Structure formats: structure tokens, C-alpha cells
Amino acid sequence: VCFGLSGSAYTNNSRCPGSNACCGVGATCLSNRLCHNPNDGPELWVRGPCAVSPWDDSCGQICLYNETEFGNGVLPRVVPCNDGSLCCNKDPQCCQDGRGIFLDENGNVVKARVTAATTSYPPSGTGTERFTLTPSTSTTSTSASSPPSSSPTTGTNSPASSQSSNPNNATTAEPENTAGLKVGLGVGIPLAIIASGGLVYFLLRRRKTKAD
């Protein structure tokens, strides 16, 4: 059993690991002590109830208002602003007016957004889905110098080069044979003609000698 800020019991919620924040059945516990329902969009979270009453610092630290006075007991929804801060659905002008609250990865209130970091949900990689702060620089360098992109190329090119070497060698050898044949024919044919002419001349002269 978990309890809202109003003290009302939420029997369908249970305590999240590592804090006293609670989330409903089927919801994901985020490390910033908020919850994400499976049917909600990636940028809509819930400030769940607390495993202890009265409320303490180990529970959610945003949208701390009485649920029964606003929303008829419905737990408050949390949305991110463009600057990385978070606002509650109770205040629709919160992001526009710059009144968002910044939370670190563990759900503690901080004065400003962490330098060069972006919030993301769900995070990349394996493990339990949770709220994370991912440095923009590390994300850029990882994508720019990713080794897997080069290794498949190397593996693909190696067989291709070995397979294409044999046809190239055969093509190179064929012109050499053809050139040799042409040279042989160029020399042999004139010699054959000369020899044939000499033979004919010899036979005609011999025949003429016999006739005389």
C-alpha cells in the first residue's frame, strides 16, 4: 500500500527499488522517482504516491500538491519542457513561463540543467527502462567512431577482392597468347608464300628444260 500527499491510500501501487516512490501495476519505475505507464507517450510521466506517510524526501519531488483537491485523487502527470525542466499538468503555462523544475537522474531537485546533457526515455542499452541523463558529447563521439561500421565493410571487401583476382589474371594472360599467335602468323604466312612461289618457279623451269 502506498500513500498520496493527501494521505489517501493507493492499494494498486507498490514501492520502487531504491526509493520510497511508488508506481502502479505495469508501470515502469524511473530513477528520478517518477513513473511511466505503458499506454502513455514517451514524454508523459506520473508522480506516483509514496511508500511512507507523511511524505518524505525519498519520494517524488515534483507536483507536490494534494491529489484529492486537484484531479479527484488522480495522480499528477509530468511533462518535460524544451529546456529539460519538468512541469505538472496542473499548470499548463508552466513550460511557456519558464517555471519548470529540474531533477537530476536520482530525482533530486537541482537549480539548473546538467551541462551538456539531455534527458531520454527509454534509455538505450539493456536493463530496466529508466530515466537517464546522457551526455551529448559521448553520444556524438560514439556514433562518429563506431567500429562496427568499418568491420563489416572490411569483411565484405576481402572475399570480393580474392574472387576478382582470378578473372583479372585470366584476362591479362589471354591478350599475351593472342599477340603471340598474331606474330607467328605474320611471320609464317609470308615465308609460306615465298616458299610456294619458289617451288612453282622451280617446277616450271624444270618442265621447260625437259621440253627443250
Short mmCIF file of C-alpha atoms in Angstrom, two decimals:
data_model
loop_
_atom_site.label_atom_id
_atom_site.label_comp_id
_atom_site.label_asym_id
_atom_site.label_seq_id
_atom_site.Cartn_x
_atom_site.Cartn_y
_atom_site.Cartn_z
CA VAL A 1 0.00 0.00 0.00
CA CYS A 2 1.27 3.49 -0.90
CA PHE A 3 0.01 6.90 0.10
CA GLY A 4 -0.64 10.14 -1.74
CA LEU A 5 0.39 13.56 -0.49
CA SER A 6 -3.15 13.88 0.81
CA GLY A 7 -2.69 10.72 2.90
CA SER A 8 -5.09 8.70 0.74
CA ALA A 9 -4.15 5.06 0.21
CA TYR A 10 -3.32 3.73 -3.26
CA THR A 11 -3.61 -0.02 -2.96
CA ASN A 12 -2.79 -0.74 -6.61
CA ASN A 13 0.68 0.83 -6.32
CA SER A 14 3.90 -0.67 -4.97
CA ARG A 15 7.27 0.65 -3.83
CA CYS A 16 10.01 1.15 -6.44
CA PRO A 17 13.55 -0.18 -5.86
CA GLY A 18 16.00 2.29 -4.34
CA SER A 19 13.48 4.82 -3.02
CA ASN A 20 10.11 5.17 -1.34
CA ALA A 21 8.44 6.31 -4.56
CA CYS A 22 5.61 4.06 -5.77
CA CYS A 23 4.25 3.21 -9.20
CA GLY A 24 1.12 1.44 -10.37
CA VAL A 25 0.81 -2.13 -11.63
CA GLY A 26 2.52 -2.49 -15.02
CA ALA A 27 4.17 0.94 -14.81
CA THR A 28 7.93 1.45 -15.07
CA CYS A 29 9.82 2.93 -12.11
CA LEU A 30 12.17 5.65 -13.33
CA SER A 31 15.35 6.58 -11.48
CA ASN A 32 14.09 10.16 -11.00
CA ARG A 33 11.28 8.70 -8.82
CA LEU A 34 8.62 9.20 -11.45
CA CYS A 35 6.59 6.53 -13.24
CA HIS A 36 5.84 5.75 -16.86
CA ASN A 37 2.61 3.97 -17.73
CA PRO A 38 2.82 1.53 -20.67
CA ASN A 39 -0.03 3.21 -22.56
CA ASP A 40 1.35 6.75 -22.19
CA GLY A 41 3.63 8.51 -24.65
CA PRO A 42 7.39 8.64 -24.06
CA GLU A 43 7.17 12.21 -22.68
CA LEU A 44 4.32 11.78 -20.24
CA TRP A 45 5.17 10.62 -16.72
CA VAL A 46 3.37 10.25 -13.41
CA ARG A 47 4.31 11.46 -9.96
CA GLY A 48 3.26 8.39 -8.04
CA PRO A 49 2.40 8.01 -4.35
CA CYS A 50 4.84 7.31 -1.54
CA ALA A 51 5.53 4.13 0.43
CA VAL A 52 5.62 6.12 3.68
CA SER A 53 3.29 8.66 5.23
CA PRO A 54 3.82 11.50 5.83
CA TRP A 55 5.64 12.29 2.59
CA ASP A 56 9.45 12.44 2.79
CA ASP A 57 12.44 13.32 0.60
CA SER A 58 12.82 9.76 -0.70
CA CYS A 59 9.56 10.08 -2.65
CA GLY A 60 8.79 12.07 -5.79
CA GLN A 61 9.92 15.69 -5.56
CA ILE A 62 7.70 17.35 -8.14
CA CYS A 63 3.97 18.15 -8.33
CA LEU A 64 3.71 18.10 -4.55
CA TYR A 65 0.07 19.02 -4.15
CA ASN A 66 -2.98 17.33 -2.68
CA GLU A 67 -4.36 14.85 -5.22
CA THR A 68 -7.88 14.98 -3.81
CA GLU A 69 -8.04 18.78 -4.14
CA PHE A 70 -6.93 18.70 -7.78
CA GLY A 71 -7.85 15.80 -10.04
CA ASN A 72 -10.23 13.96 -7.70
CA GLY A 73 -7.50 11.64 -6.48
CA VAL A 74 -5.88 11.16 -9.90
CA LEU A 75 -2.11 11.26 -9.56
CA PRO A 76 -0.46 14.26 -11.29
CA ARG A 77 1.07 13.93 -14.74
CA VAL A 78 4.53 15.33 -15.51
CA VAL A 79 5.76 16.61 -18.89
CA PRO A 80 9.25 17.76 -19.97
CA CYS A 81 9.88 21.28 -21.26
CA ASN A 82 12.24 22.23 -24.08
CA ASP A 83 14.89 23.39 -21.61
CA GLY A 84 14.93 19.99 -19.86
CA SER A 85 12.88 21.06 -16.86
CA LEU A 86 9.65 19.33 -15.81
CA CYS A 87 6.17 20.71 -15.28
CA CYS A 88 2.88 19.38 -13.90
CA ASN A 89 -0.42 19.15 -15.73
CA LYS A 90 -1.94 21.36 -13.04
CA ASP A 91 -0.06 24.32 -14.55
CA PRO A 92 -0.49 24.34 -18.37
CA GLN A 93 1.57 27.56 -18.77
CA CYS A 94 4.49 26.24 -16.70
CA CYS A 95 6.85 25.45 -19.59
CA GLN A 96 5.96 28.59 -21.53
CA ASP A 97 6.60 30.80 -18.50
CA GLY A 98 9.84 29.02 -17.55
CA ARG A 99 8.64 27.70 -14.20
CA GLY A 100 9.78 24.11 -14.74
CA ILE A 101 11.66 22.18 -12.07
CA PHE A 102 14.97 20.47 -12.84
CA LEU A 103 15.57 16.98 -11.47
CA ASP A 104 18.82 15.07 -11.57
CA GLU A 105 18.99 11.39 -12.51
CA ASN A 106 18.10 10.37 -8.95
CA GLY A 107 15.08 12.64 -8.71
CA ASN A 108 16.66 15.37 -6.57
CA VAL A 109 15.71 18.98 -7.30
CA VAL A 110 18.60 20.96 -8.83
CA LYS A 111 18.82 24.64 -9.72
CA ALA A 112 19.72 24.20 -13.37
CA ARG A 113 20.00 21.60 -16.07
CA VAL A 114 23.15 19.47 -16.06
CA THR A 115 25.66 20.86 -18.57
CA ALA A 116 25.71 19.20 -22.00
CA ALA A 117 23.18 16.55 -21.02
CA THR A 118 19.86 15.53 -22.47
CA THR A 119 17.04 13.58 -20.91
CA SER A 120 15.92 10.47 -22.71
CA TYR A 121 13.28 7.79 -22.24
CA PRO A 122 13.57 4.94 -22.73
CA PRO A 123 17.36 4.83 -22.47
CA SER A 124 19.50 2.94 -24.96
CA GLY A 125 21.06 -0.39 -23.99
CA THR A 126 19.78 -3.28 -21.94
CA GLY A 127 18.37 -3.47 -18.45
CA THR A 128 15.40 -1.89 -16.72
CA GLU A 129 13.95 1.09 -18.53
CA ARG A 130 14.65 4.19 -16.51
CA PHE A 131 15.14 7.92 -16.72
CA THR A 132 18.72 8.76 -17.71
CA LEU A 133 20.97 11.73 -18.37
CA THR A 134 23.04 11.08 -21.48
CA PRO A 135 25.93 13.48 -22.26
CA SER A 136 25.56 14.83 -25.77
CA THR A 137 29.32 14.71 -26.41
CA SER A 138 29.64 11.00 -25.64
CA THR A 139 26.66 10.21 -27.83
CA THR A 140 28.20 12.12 -30.74
CA SER A 141 31.64 10.57 -30.38
CA THR A 142 30.19 7.07 -30.14
CA SER A 143 28.24 7.43 -33.35
CA ALA A 144 31.16 9.07 -35.15
CA SER A 145 33.76 6.46 -34.25
CA SER A 146 31.66 3.34 -34.16
CA PRO A 147 33.87 0.36 -35.10
CA PRO A 148 31.07 -1.95 -36.29
CA SER A 149 30.51 0.23 -39.36
CA SER A 150 34.03 -0.43 -40.64
CA SER A 151 34.42 -4.12 -39.80
CA PRO A 152 31.54 -5.42 -41.98
CA THR A 153 32.98 -3.39 -44.87
CA THR A 154 36.39 -5.00 -44.40
CA GLY A 155 34.87 -8.45 -44.17
CA THR A 156 32.85 -7.91 -47.32
CA ASN A 157 35.69 -6.49 -49.38
CA SER A 158 38.19 -9.25 -48.58
CA PRO A 159 36.29 -12.11 -50.29
CA ALA A 160 35.37 -9.84 -53.19
CA SER A 161 38.99 -8.91 -53.86
CA SER A 162 40.16 -12.53 -53.72
CA GLN A 163 37.40 -13.66 -56.07
CA SER A 164 38.09 -10.91 -58.59
CA SER A 165 41.85 -11.59 -58.71
CA ASN A 166 41.49 -14.81 -60.74
CA PRO A 167 39.35 -13.33 -63.55
CA ASN A 168 41.77 -10.41 -63.81
CA ASN A 169 44.75 -12.74 -64.19
CA ALA A 170 42.97 -14.79 -66.85
CA THR A 171 42.08 -11.66 -68.78
CA THR A 172 45.70 -10.47 -68.68
CA ALA A 173 47.06 -13.81 -69.96
CA GLU A 174 44.64 -14.00 -72.89
CA PRO A 175 45.94 -10.92 -74.74
CA GLU A 176 49.53 -12.25 -74.44
CA ASN A 177 48.56 -15.54 -76.16
CA THR A 178 46.66 -13.70 -78.86
CA ALA A 179 49.60 -11.38 -79.52
CA GLY A 180 51.95 -14.38 -79.87
CA LEU A 181 49.62 -16.03 -82.35
CA LYS A 182 49.43 -12.88 -84.44
CA VAL A 183 53.22 -12.56 -84.53
CA GLY A 184 53.56 -16.20 -85.57
CA LEU A 185 51.01 -15.81 -88.33
CA GLY A 186 52.61 -12.57 -89.50
CA VAL A 187 55.97 -14.26 -89.93
CA GLY A 188 54.81 -17.70 -91.08
CA ILE A 189 52.40 -16.69 -93.84
CA PRO A 190 54.91 -14.60 -95.87
CA LEU A 191 57.51 -17.37 -95.58
CA ALA A 192 54.97 -19.92 -96.80
CA ILE A 193 54.10 -17.71 -99.78
CA ILE A 194 57.77 -17.23 -100.68
CA ALA A 195 58.44 -20.96 -100.39
CA SER A 196 55.40 -21.80 -102.53
CA GLY A 197 56.47 -19.28 -105.17
CA GLY A 198 59.97 -20.71 -105.27
CA LEU A 199 58.63 -24.24 -105.64
CA VAL A 200 56.35 -23.24 -108.51
CA TYR A 201 59.22 -21.42 -110.25
CA PHE A 202 61.49 -24.45 -109.83
CA LEU A 203 58.88 -26.86 -111.26
CA LEU A 204 58.13 -24.65 -114.26
CA ARG A 205 61.79 -24.22 -115.11
CA ARG A 206 62.42 -27.94 -114.81
CA ARG A 207 59.50 -28.68 -117.08
CA LYS A 208 60.78 -26.20 -119.65
CA THR A 209 64.24 -27.79 -119.56
CA LYS A 210 62.77 -31.24 -120.30
CA ALA A 211 60.78 -29.84 -123.19
CA ASP A 212 63.93 -28.45 -124.82
#
